[in-house]
XYZ file of C-alpha atoms in Angstrom:
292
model
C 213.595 116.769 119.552
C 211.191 116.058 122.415
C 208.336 114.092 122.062
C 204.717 115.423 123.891
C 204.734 115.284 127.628
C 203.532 112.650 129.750
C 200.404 115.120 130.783
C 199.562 115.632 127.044
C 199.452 112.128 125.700
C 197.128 111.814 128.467
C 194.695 114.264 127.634
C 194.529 113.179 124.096
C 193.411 109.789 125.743
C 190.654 111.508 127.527
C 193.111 111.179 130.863
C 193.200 115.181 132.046
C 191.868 116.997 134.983
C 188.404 117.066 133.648
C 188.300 112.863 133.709
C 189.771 113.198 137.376
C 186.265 114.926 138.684
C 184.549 111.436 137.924
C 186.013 109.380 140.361
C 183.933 110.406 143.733
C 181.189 109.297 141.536
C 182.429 105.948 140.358
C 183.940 105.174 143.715
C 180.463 106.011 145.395
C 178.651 103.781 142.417
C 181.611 100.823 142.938
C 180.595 101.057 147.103
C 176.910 101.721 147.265
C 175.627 99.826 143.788
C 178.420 97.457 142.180
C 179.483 95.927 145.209
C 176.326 95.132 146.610
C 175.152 93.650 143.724
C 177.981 91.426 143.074
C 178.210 90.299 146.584
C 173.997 89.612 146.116
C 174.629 87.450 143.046
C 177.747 85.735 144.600
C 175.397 84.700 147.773
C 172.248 83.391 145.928
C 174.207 81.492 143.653
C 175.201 79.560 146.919
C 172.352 78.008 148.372
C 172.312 75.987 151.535
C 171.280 72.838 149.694
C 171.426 71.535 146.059
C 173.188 73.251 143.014
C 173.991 76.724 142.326
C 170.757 77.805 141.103
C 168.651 75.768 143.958
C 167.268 79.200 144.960
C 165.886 80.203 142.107
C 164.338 76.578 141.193
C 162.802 76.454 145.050
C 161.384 80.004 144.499
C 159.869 79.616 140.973
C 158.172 75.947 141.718
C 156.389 77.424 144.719
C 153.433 79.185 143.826
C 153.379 80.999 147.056
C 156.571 82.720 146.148
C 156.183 83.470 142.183
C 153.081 84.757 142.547
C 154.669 87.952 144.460
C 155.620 89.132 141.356
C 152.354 89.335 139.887
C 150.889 90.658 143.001
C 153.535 93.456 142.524
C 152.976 93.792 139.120
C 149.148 94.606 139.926
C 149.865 97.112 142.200
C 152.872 99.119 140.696
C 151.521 99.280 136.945
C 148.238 100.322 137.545
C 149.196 103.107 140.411
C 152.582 104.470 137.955
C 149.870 104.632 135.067
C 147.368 106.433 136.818
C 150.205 108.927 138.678
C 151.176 109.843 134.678
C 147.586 110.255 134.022
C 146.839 112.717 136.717
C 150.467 114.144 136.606
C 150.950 115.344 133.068
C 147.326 117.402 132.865
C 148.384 118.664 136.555
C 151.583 119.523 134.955
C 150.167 121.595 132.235
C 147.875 123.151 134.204
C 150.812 124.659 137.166
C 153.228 125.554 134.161
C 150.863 128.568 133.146
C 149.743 129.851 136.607
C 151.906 132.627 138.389
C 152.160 130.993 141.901
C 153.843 128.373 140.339
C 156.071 127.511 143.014
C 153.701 127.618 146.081
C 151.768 125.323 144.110
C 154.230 122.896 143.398
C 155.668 122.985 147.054
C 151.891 121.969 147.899
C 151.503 119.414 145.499
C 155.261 117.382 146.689
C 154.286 117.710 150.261
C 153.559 114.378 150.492
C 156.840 113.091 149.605
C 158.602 114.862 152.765
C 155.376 112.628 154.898
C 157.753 109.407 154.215
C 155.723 106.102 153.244
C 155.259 105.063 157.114
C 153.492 107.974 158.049
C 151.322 108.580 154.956
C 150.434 104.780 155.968
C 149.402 105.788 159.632
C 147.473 108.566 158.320
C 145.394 106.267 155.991
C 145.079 103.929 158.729
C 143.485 106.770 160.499
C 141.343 107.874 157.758
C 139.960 105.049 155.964
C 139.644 102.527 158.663
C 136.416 100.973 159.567
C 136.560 104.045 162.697
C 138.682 106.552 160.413
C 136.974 109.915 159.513
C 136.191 108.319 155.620
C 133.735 105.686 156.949
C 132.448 108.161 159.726
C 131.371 110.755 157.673
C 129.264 108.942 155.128
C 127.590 106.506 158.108
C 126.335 109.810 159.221
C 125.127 111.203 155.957
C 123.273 108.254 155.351
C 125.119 106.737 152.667
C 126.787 103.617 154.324
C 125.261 101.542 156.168
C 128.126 99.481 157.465
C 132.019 100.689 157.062
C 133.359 99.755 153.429
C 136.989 98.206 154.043
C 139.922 100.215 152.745
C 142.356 98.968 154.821
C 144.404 96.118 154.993
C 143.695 94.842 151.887
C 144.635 95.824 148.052
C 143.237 99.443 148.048
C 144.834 100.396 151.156
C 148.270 100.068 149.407
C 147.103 101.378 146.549
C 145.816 104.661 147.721
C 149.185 105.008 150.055
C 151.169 104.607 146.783
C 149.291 107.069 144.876
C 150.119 109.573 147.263
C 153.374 108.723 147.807
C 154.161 108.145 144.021
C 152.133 111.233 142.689
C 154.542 113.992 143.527
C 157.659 112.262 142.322
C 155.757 111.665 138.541
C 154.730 115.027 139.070
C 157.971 117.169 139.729
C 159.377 115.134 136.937
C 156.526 115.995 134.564
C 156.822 119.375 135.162
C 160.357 119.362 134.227
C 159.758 118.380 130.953
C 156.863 120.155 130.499
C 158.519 123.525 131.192
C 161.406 122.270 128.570
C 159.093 122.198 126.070
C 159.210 125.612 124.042
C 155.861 127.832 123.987
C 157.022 128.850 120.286
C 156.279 125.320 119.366
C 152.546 125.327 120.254
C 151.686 129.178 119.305
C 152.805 128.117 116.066
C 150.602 125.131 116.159
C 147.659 127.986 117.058
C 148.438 129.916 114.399
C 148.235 127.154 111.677
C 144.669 126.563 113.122
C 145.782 123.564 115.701
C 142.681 123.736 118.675
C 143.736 122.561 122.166
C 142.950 118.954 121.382
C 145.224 119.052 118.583
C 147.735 120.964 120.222
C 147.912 118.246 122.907
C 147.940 115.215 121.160
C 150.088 116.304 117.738
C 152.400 118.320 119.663
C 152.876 118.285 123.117
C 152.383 114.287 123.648
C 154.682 113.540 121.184
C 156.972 116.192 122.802
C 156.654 114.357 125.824
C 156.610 111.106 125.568
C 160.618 110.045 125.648
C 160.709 112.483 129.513
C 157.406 110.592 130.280
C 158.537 106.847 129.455
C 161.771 107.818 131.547
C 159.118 108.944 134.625
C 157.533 106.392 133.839
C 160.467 103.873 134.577
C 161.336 105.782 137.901
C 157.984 105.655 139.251
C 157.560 101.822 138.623
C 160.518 101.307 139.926
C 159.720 103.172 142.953
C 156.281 101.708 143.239
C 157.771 98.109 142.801
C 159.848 98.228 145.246
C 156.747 98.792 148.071
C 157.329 96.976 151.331
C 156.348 99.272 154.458
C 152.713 100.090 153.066
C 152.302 96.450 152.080
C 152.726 95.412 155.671
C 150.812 98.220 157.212
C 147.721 98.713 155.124
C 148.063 95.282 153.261
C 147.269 91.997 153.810
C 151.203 90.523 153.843
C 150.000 87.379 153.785
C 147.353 87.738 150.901
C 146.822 89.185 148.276
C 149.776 92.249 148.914
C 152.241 89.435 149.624
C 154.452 91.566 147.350
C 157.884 90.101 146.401
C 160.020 92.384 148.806
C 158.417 90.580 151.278
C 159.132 87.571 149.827
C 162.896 88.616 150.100
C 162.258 89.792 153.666
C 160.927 86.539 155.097
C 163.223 84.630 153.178
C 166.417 86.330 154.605
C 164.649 87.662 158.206
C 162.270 85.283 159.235
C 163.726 81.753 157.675
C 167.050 82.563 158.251
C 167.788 81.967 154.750
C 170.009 84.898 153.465
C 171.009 82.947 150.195
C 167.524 82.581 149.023
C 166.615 86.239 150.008
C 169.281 87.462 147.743
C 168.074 85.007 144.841
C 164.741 86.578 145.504
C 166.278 90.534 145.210
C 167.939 89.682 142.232
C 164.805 88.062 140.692
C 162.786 91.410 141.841
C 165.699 93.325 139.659
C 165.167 91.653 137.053
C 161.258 92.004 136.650
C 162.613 95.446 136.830
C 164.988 95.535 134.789
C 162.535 93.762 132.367
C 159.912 96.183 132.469
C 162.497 99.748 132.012
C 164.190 97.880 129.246
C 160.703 97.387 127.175
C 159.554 100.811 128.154
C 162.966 102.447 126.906
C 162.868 100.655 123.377
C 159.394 102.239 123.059
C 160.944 105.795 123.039
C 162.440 104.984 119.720
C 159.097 105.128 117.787
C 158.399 108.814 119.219
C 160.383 112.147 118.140
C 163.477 112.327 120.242
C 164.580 116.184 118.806
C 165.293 119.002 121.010
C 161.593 120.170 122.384
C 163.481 123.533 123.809
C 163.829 127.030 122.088
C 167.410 128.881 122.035
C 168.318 132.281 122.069
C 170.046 133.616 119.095
């Protein structure tokens, strides 16, 4: 008597056609995530001078470099905090209207803009000349231009608009998840709106959020082309990617500029990780109605 085929012992290893459909996406993570990173840690643990972790010694004893992160930090918490803040009433709000898409398309316009040209058009607006400072010198409420640009707000506003729509798509996703049986119910037992919000929806949403959350921190830590262009790169928006730029660009020193990357990760990495344990204390249950 025969024992199962070849094909079958497979399967019941997890090895059928099914497991086959996953490799375009692990060879695409392998080329464009696992290799990079490898070849990243390989190169910064090989400095030009000293021991293997020389780069990471020469960037943390120099407060010129170190303090990038905390530069970064400044501007990514704050702006990812306030995009929740303004996304999840926003959110809300679109979910119950009937031109819901129109609305939506309006609200992620910015993101199609790209980070350069949102920058230009700030330049444009809240410079010294832009139409910002124009308008109130001529209703009397300046009397000299306030500076927006090329300092700390000037990156902050561009990453508010760039960051908003991204926090807000994803808001809306979960938002929409969340079944409307679940707060009529909450009506009916006497809930108000208050209530409503805070004893049902927030908890709802705060495992989606605290994912957004990640996501847009991530994106907003990552800011370089804002930094430069409505910054001050060498101040006080001297944020760590440009650390890693002038590091591997401008000194010529690719080894360090890889130590710095990885170090920029790992803030990062950091930040999601302490974020993600904090889902645990919330409810985690399905939020979303089925049909029976």
């Amino acid at each position: 008597m025969s024992g199962p085929s070849l094909q079958t012992r497979l399967a019941a290893r997890g090895l059928d056609g099914t497991t086959l459909l996953l490799l375009p996406g692990l060879t695409f993570m392998m080329a464009l995530f696992v290799y990079p990173f490898l070849y990243g840690l390989v190169d910064s643990l090989l400095p030009k001078e000293g021991s293997w972790y020389a780069n990471y010694t020469k960037f943390f004893s120099d407060p010129f470099q170190y303090q990038t992160i905390t530069a970064t930090m400044w501007l990514a918490l704050p702006v990812t905090v306030i995009n929740l803040a303004f996304a999840v009433p926003v959110a809300l709000r679109v979910r119950l209207m009937r031109r819901q898409r129109l609305l939506t398309t309006i609200l992620v316009l910015p993101i199609t803009l790209g980070t350069v040209f949102v920058a230009d058009g700030l330049l444009t607006f809240l410079g010294p000349r832009g139409w910002f400072n124009h308008t109130l010198l001529m209703l009397g409420l300046l009397e000299a231009p306030v500076k927006l640009t090329n300092n700390y707000w000037g990156v902050f506003a561009s990453l508010l608009i760039t960051g908003f729509p991204f926090a807000f798509l994803l808001t809306l996703s979960y938002v929409t998840g969340i079944d409307p049986a679940i707060e009529q119910a909450a009506a009916t037992l006497g809930a108000g709106p208050r209530q409503r919000f805070f004893r049902v929806f927030l908890p709802l949403l705060v495992p989606g959020l605290a994912v957004t959350f990640c996501l847009a921190f991530v994106q907003a830590f990552a800011v370089f082309p804002s930094a430069v262009l409505l910054g001050a790169p060498a101040g006080p928006t001297r944020v760590i990617s440009i650390a890693a730029y002038q590091a591997a660009f401008e000194q010529y020193d690719h080894s360090l500029g890889s130590a710095i990357a990885l170090i920029m990760g790992g803030v990062e990495l950091v930040v999601v990780l302490a974020v993600l344990a904090t889902r645990s204390l919330f409810y985690r249950g399905p939020a979303g109605g089925t049909k029976g």
